[in-house]
Coordinates of C-alpha atoms and ligand atoms in Angstrom, one line a residue:
M5 CA 2.2 14.2 13.2
R6 CA 1.1 14.6 10.0
V7 CA 0.7 12.3 7.1
T8 CA 0.3 13.2 3.2
S9 CA -1.0 10.8 0.6
L10 CA 1.7 11.3 -2.1
R11 CA 0.1 9.9 -5.6
D12 CA 2.6 7.6 -7.5
G13 CA 0.4 7.5 -10.7
Y14 CA -1.9 4.9 -11.4
V15 CA -2.2 1.8 -13.3
D16 CA -5.3 0.1 -15.6
M17 CA -5.5 -3.8 -14.9
P18 CA -7.8 -6.2 -16.6
V19 CA -11.2 -7.3 -15.1
R20 CA -10.0 -11.2 -14.7
R21 CA -7.6 -9.7 -11.7
L22 CA -10.6 -9.4 -9.8
R23 CA -11.7 -13.1 -8.4
Q24 CA -14.7 -14.5 -6.8
P25 CA -14.5 -17.2 -4.0
G26 CA -13.3 -20.6 -5.6
D27 CA -10.7 -17.9 -7.7
K28 CA -12.8 -17.7 -10.2
P29 CA -12.9 -14.9 -12.8
F30 CA -15.5 -12.1 -13.3
G31 CA -17.5 -11.6 -16.9
A32 CA -20.8 -10.2 -17.7
D33 CA -21.6 -10.7 -13.7
L34 CA -19.5 -7.4 -13.1
P35 CA -21.2 -5.4 -10.8
S36 CA -22.1 -1.8 -13.1
R37 CA -20.6 -0.3 -10.5
V38 CA -17.3 -0.7 -10.7
P39 CA -16.2 2.4 -13.0
L40 CA -14.4 0.8 -15.7
F41 CA -11.4 2.7 -18.2
D42 CA -11.4 1.2 -21.9
G43 CA -12.3 -2.2 -19.8
A44 CA -9.8 -2.1 -17.5
L45 CA -9.8 -1.5 -13.9
R46 CA -7.9 2.1 -12.7
L47 CA -5.8 1.9 -9.9
S48 CA -4.4 4.7 -7.9
V49 CA -0.7 4.3 -6.6
N50 CA -0.3 5.6 -3.5
A51 CA 2.5 6.3 -0.7
F52 CA 2.4 7.7 3.0
A53 CA 5.1 10.0 4.3
I54 CA 4.6 9.9 8.2
D55 CA 5.5 13.4 9.6
D56 CA 6.4 13.1 13.2
G57 CA 7.9 16.5 13.3
R58 CA 11.7 15.3 14.0
E59 CA 12.2 13.0 10.8
I60 CA 9.8 11.5 7.9
T61 CA 9.0 7.8 7.6
L62 CA 7.6 7.0 4.0
I63 CA 5.6 4.3 3.7
D64 CA 6.3 2.6 0.2
T65 CA 8.2 4.2 -3.0
G66 CA 6.2 3.7 -6.1
S67 CA 7.3 2.2 -8.8
S68 CA 9.7 4.3 -10.1
N69 CA 10.9 3.7 -14.0
A70 CA 10.1 -0.4 -13.2
W71 CA 6.3 -0.5 -14.5
H72 CA 4.3 1.3 -16.6
P73 CA 4.9 4.5 -16.8
T74 CA 1.7 5.9 -15.7
M75 CA 3.6 5.6 -12.9
G76 CA 6.9 7.0 -10.8
F77 CA 5.7 10.4 -9.8
L78 CA 6.6 10.3 -6.3
P79 CA 9.5 12.4 -6.4
Q80 CA 6.8 15.6 -8.1
A81 CA 4.0 14.6 -5.4
L82 CA 7.0 14.6 -2.7
S83 CA 8.1 18.6 -4.1
E84 CA 3.9 19.4 -4.3
A85 CA 3.3 18.7 -0.9
R86 CA 6.9 20.9 -0.1
I87 CA 8.8 17.2 1.7
A88 CA 12.4 17.8 1.7
I89 CA 13.7 14.4 0.9
D90 CA 16.7 14.8 2.5
R91 CA 14.4 14.6 5.9
I92 CA 12.9 10.8 4.6
R93 CA 15.7 8.9 7.1
T94 CA 13.3 5.8 7.9
V95 CA 11.5 4.0 4.3
A96 CA 9.3 0.7 5.2
F97 CA 7.4 -1.2 2.2
T98 CA 4.4 -2.7 3.2
H99 CA 5.1 -5.7 0.8
T100 CA 7.9 -5.9 -2.0
H101 CA 6.0 -6.1 -5.5
L102 CA 7.1 -3.6 -7.6
D103 CA 4.4 -1.0 -7.1
H104 CA 6.0 -0.6 -3.9
I105 CA 9.7 -0.7 -3.8
H106 CA 11.6 0.7 -6.8
G107 CA 11.0 4.3 -5.8
L108 CA 14.1 4.0 -3.8
I109 CA 16.0 4.3 -7.1
L110 CA 15.1 7.4 -9.8
P111 CA 14.6 7.1 -13.7
D112 CA 18.0 8.4 -13.6
G113 CA 19.9 5.8 -11.1
R114 CA 20.2 8.1 -8.4
D115 CA 19.2 7.4 -5.0
G116 CA 15.4 8.4 -4.2
F117 CA 16.3 9.7 -0.6
P118 CA 19.9 10.5 -0.1
Q119 CA 19.2 10.4 3.9
L120 CA 18.0 6.8 3.9
S121 CA 19.4 5.8 7.0
R122 CA 17.0 2.9 7.6
L123 CA 15.3 0.6 5.5
L124 CA 12.8 -1.8 6.7
V125 CA 11.4 -4.4 5.5
P126 CA 9.0 -7.7 6.2
R127 CA 10.8 -10.2 7.9
P128 CA 9.3 -12.9 5.3
E129 CA 9.5 -11.0 2.2
L130 CA 13.6 -9.8 2.8
D131 CA 14.6 -13.1 0.2
M132 CA 12.1 -11.4 -2.1
F133 CA 13.3 -7.9 -2.0
R134 CA 17.1 -9.1 -2.1
A135 CA 16.6 -10.7 -5.7
V136 CA 15.3 -7.6 -7.4
A137 CA 18.1 -6.6 -9.3
R138 CA 18.0 -3.1 -10.2
L139 CA 17.8 -2.5 -6.5
Q140 CA 20.6 -4.4 -5.4
R141 CA 22.8 -1.9 -4.0
F142 CA 20.2 -1.6 -1.3
H143 CA 19.8 -5.5 -0.5
D144 CA 22.4 -5.2 2.7
R145 CA 20.8 -2.4 3.7
A146 CA 17.7 -4.1 4.2
Q147 CA 16.5 -5.2 7.7
P148 CA 13.8 -7.1 8.7
F149 CA 10.7 -6.3 10.9
G150 CA 8.0 -8.6 12.4
A151 CA 4.9 -8.6 13.5
G152 CA 3.6 -6.3 16.4
Q153 CA 7.0 -4.6 16.2
R154 CA 6.8 -0.8 16.8
L155 CA 9.0 1.2 14.6
S156 CA 8.8 4.2 16.8
T157 CA 7.3 5.6 19.5
D158 CA 3.9 6.3 17.2
I159 CA 3.8 3.6 14.5
E160 CA 3.4 -0.3 15.6
T161 CA 3.0 -3.1 13.1
I162 CA 0.1 -5.2 11.8
A163 CA 0.7 -8.6 10.5
I164 CA -2.2 -9.1 7.4
P165 CA -0.6 -11.5 5.4
G166 CA -2.7 -12.8 2.3
H167 CA -2.0 -10.2 -0.9
E168 CA 2.1 -11.9 0.6
V169 CA 3.8 -13.6 2.7
G170 CA 4.6 -10.6 4.9
H171 CA 2.2 -8.0 4.3
T172 CA 2.0 -5.4 6.8
C173 CA 0.0 -3.2 7.9
F174 CA 1.0 0.1 9.7
R175 CA -0.9 1.6 13.2
V176 CA 0.2 5.2 13.4
A177 CA -1.4 6.6 16.8
S178 CA -1.1 9.9 17.5
G179 CA -3.4 12.5 19.9
G180 CA -6.2 10.0 20.0
E181 CA -6.5 9.2 16.6
T182 CA -5.6 6.3 14.5
L183 CA -4.4 5.5 11.5
L184 CA -4.2 1.9 9.8
I185 CA -1.8 2.3 6.6
W186 CA -2.7 -0.9 5.3
G187 CA -1.2 -1.6 1.8
D188 CA -3.2 -3.8 -0.7
T189 CA -6.3 -4.8 1.5
V190 CA -8.1 -3.0 -1.1
H191 CA -7.7 -3.0 -4.9
V192 CA -10.7 -2.3 -6.4
P193 CA -13.0 -0.2 -4.1
S194 CA -15.6 0.7 -5.7
L195 CA -16.2 -3.6 -5.1
Q196 CA -14.1 -4.6 -2.4
F197 CA -15.6 -3.0 0.5
D198 CA -19.3 -3.4 -0.1
R199 CA -17.7 -6.9 -0.8
P200 CA -14.6 -8.3 1.0
E201 CA -14.7 -11.4 -0.1
I202 CA -13.7 -10.8 -3.8
A203 CA -9.8 -11.5 -3.8
W204 CA -6.7 -10.3 -6.6
E205 CA -5.2 -12.4 -8.9
F206 CA -2.1 -11.5 -7.8
D207 CA -2.6 -12.5 -3.8
A208 CA -0.6 -15.2 -2.8
D209 CA -2.7 -16.5 -1.1
Q210 CA -6.2 -15.6 -1.5
A211 CA -7.8 -17.3 1.0
Q212 CA -5.4 -15.5 3.7
A213 CA -5.9 -12.5 1.9
R214 CA -9.6 -12.2 2.2
A215 CA -9.4 -13.1 6.1
S216 CA -6.8 -10.8 7.1
R217 CA -9.0 -8.3 5.0
L218 CA -12.1 -8.9 6.9
R219 CA -9.9 -8.4 10.1
I220 CA -8.6 -5.0 9.2
L221 CA -11.6 -3.4 7.9
G222 CA -13.6 -5.4 11.0
L223 CA -10.2 -3.4 13.3
A224 CA -11.2 0.3 11.3
A225 CA -14.8 0.3 11.7
D226 CA -15.1 -0.7 15.1
N227 CA -13.1 1.5 16.5
G228 CA -13.5 4.5 14.0
H229 CA -9.8 4.2 12.6
F230 CA -8.6 5.9 9.6
V231 CA -7.4 3.9 7.2
A232 CA -5.1 4.8 4.4
G233 CA -4.5 2.2 0.7
A234 CA -1.8 2.1 -1.7
H235 CA -5.0 1.4 -3.7
L236 CA -8.2 3.6 -2.9
D237 CA -8.3 5.9 -5.1
S238 CA -6.0 9.4 -4.1
P239 CA -5.8 10.9 -2.1
G240 CA -6.6 7.4 -0.2
V241 CA -7.9 8.0 3.1
G242 CA -10.8 7.6 5.0
R243 CA -13.2 5.9 7.6
V244 CA -14.9 2.3 7.6
H245 CA -18.1 1.9 8.1
R246 CA -19.8 -1.8 8.6
T247 CA -23.5 -1.9 6.8
E248 CA -25.5 -5.2 6.5
T249 CA -24.0 -7.1 4.2
G250 CA -20.1 -6.2 4.2
F251 CA -18.6 -2.9 4.5
R252 CA -18.8 0.9 3.0
F253 CA -15.6 3.4 2.9
E254 CA -16.2 7.4 3.3
P255 CA -13.3 9.4 2.3
L256 CA -12.4 11.7 4.1
Ligands
ZN309 ZN1 0.3 -2.9 -4.8

């Protein structure tokens, strides 16, 4: 099995998106280790292709031309990785926020993945997906999946609700190793491994997101699993270790 990290681009976000417990934004108390670009946080936007030798499952699709022009480079990333789009038969979403779903349709209106036969959406977010007008022609094709569901012999879902109601981690196991493709568990890696209590303004439920983050960080650290994150600095794959007070990310 081969997993490829694909960089759709990046998005710059104001520091106020970071939330301390109690929904309190940072001001001058933002730790200096958090890098800023013109005063903004820079989040990489990544998708992941899982190739089991027969077909490719794509986890998330980037944002195409539906958000900032610093994103939408998934097609170039696929071509750089020499992944033929015709081999992508399954697309599964970690959740239905716009930087994860809009790559289904290219900026010119064509389908991003012409041979798509399975489009998997977290069941609690099926209605949210079907409310996205730009993706109307995919509304009826979307199949819901639930927690603890096996998508193939090697891929299983883990519910990590909070960032969004159906937020999902994909557990990929092969050859004795495990990778957790965990979506938006961490938005700002320079801060949230060390201080996993810090939440994100766009979390649908910050307290629940915090609890899910702690659970999946612990799972990864205690079992030596690899993790792959949609907003970890590209390529966004590595291991997690416990520290005295929190966690530490070791990039691959
Ligand atoms: Zn996201």
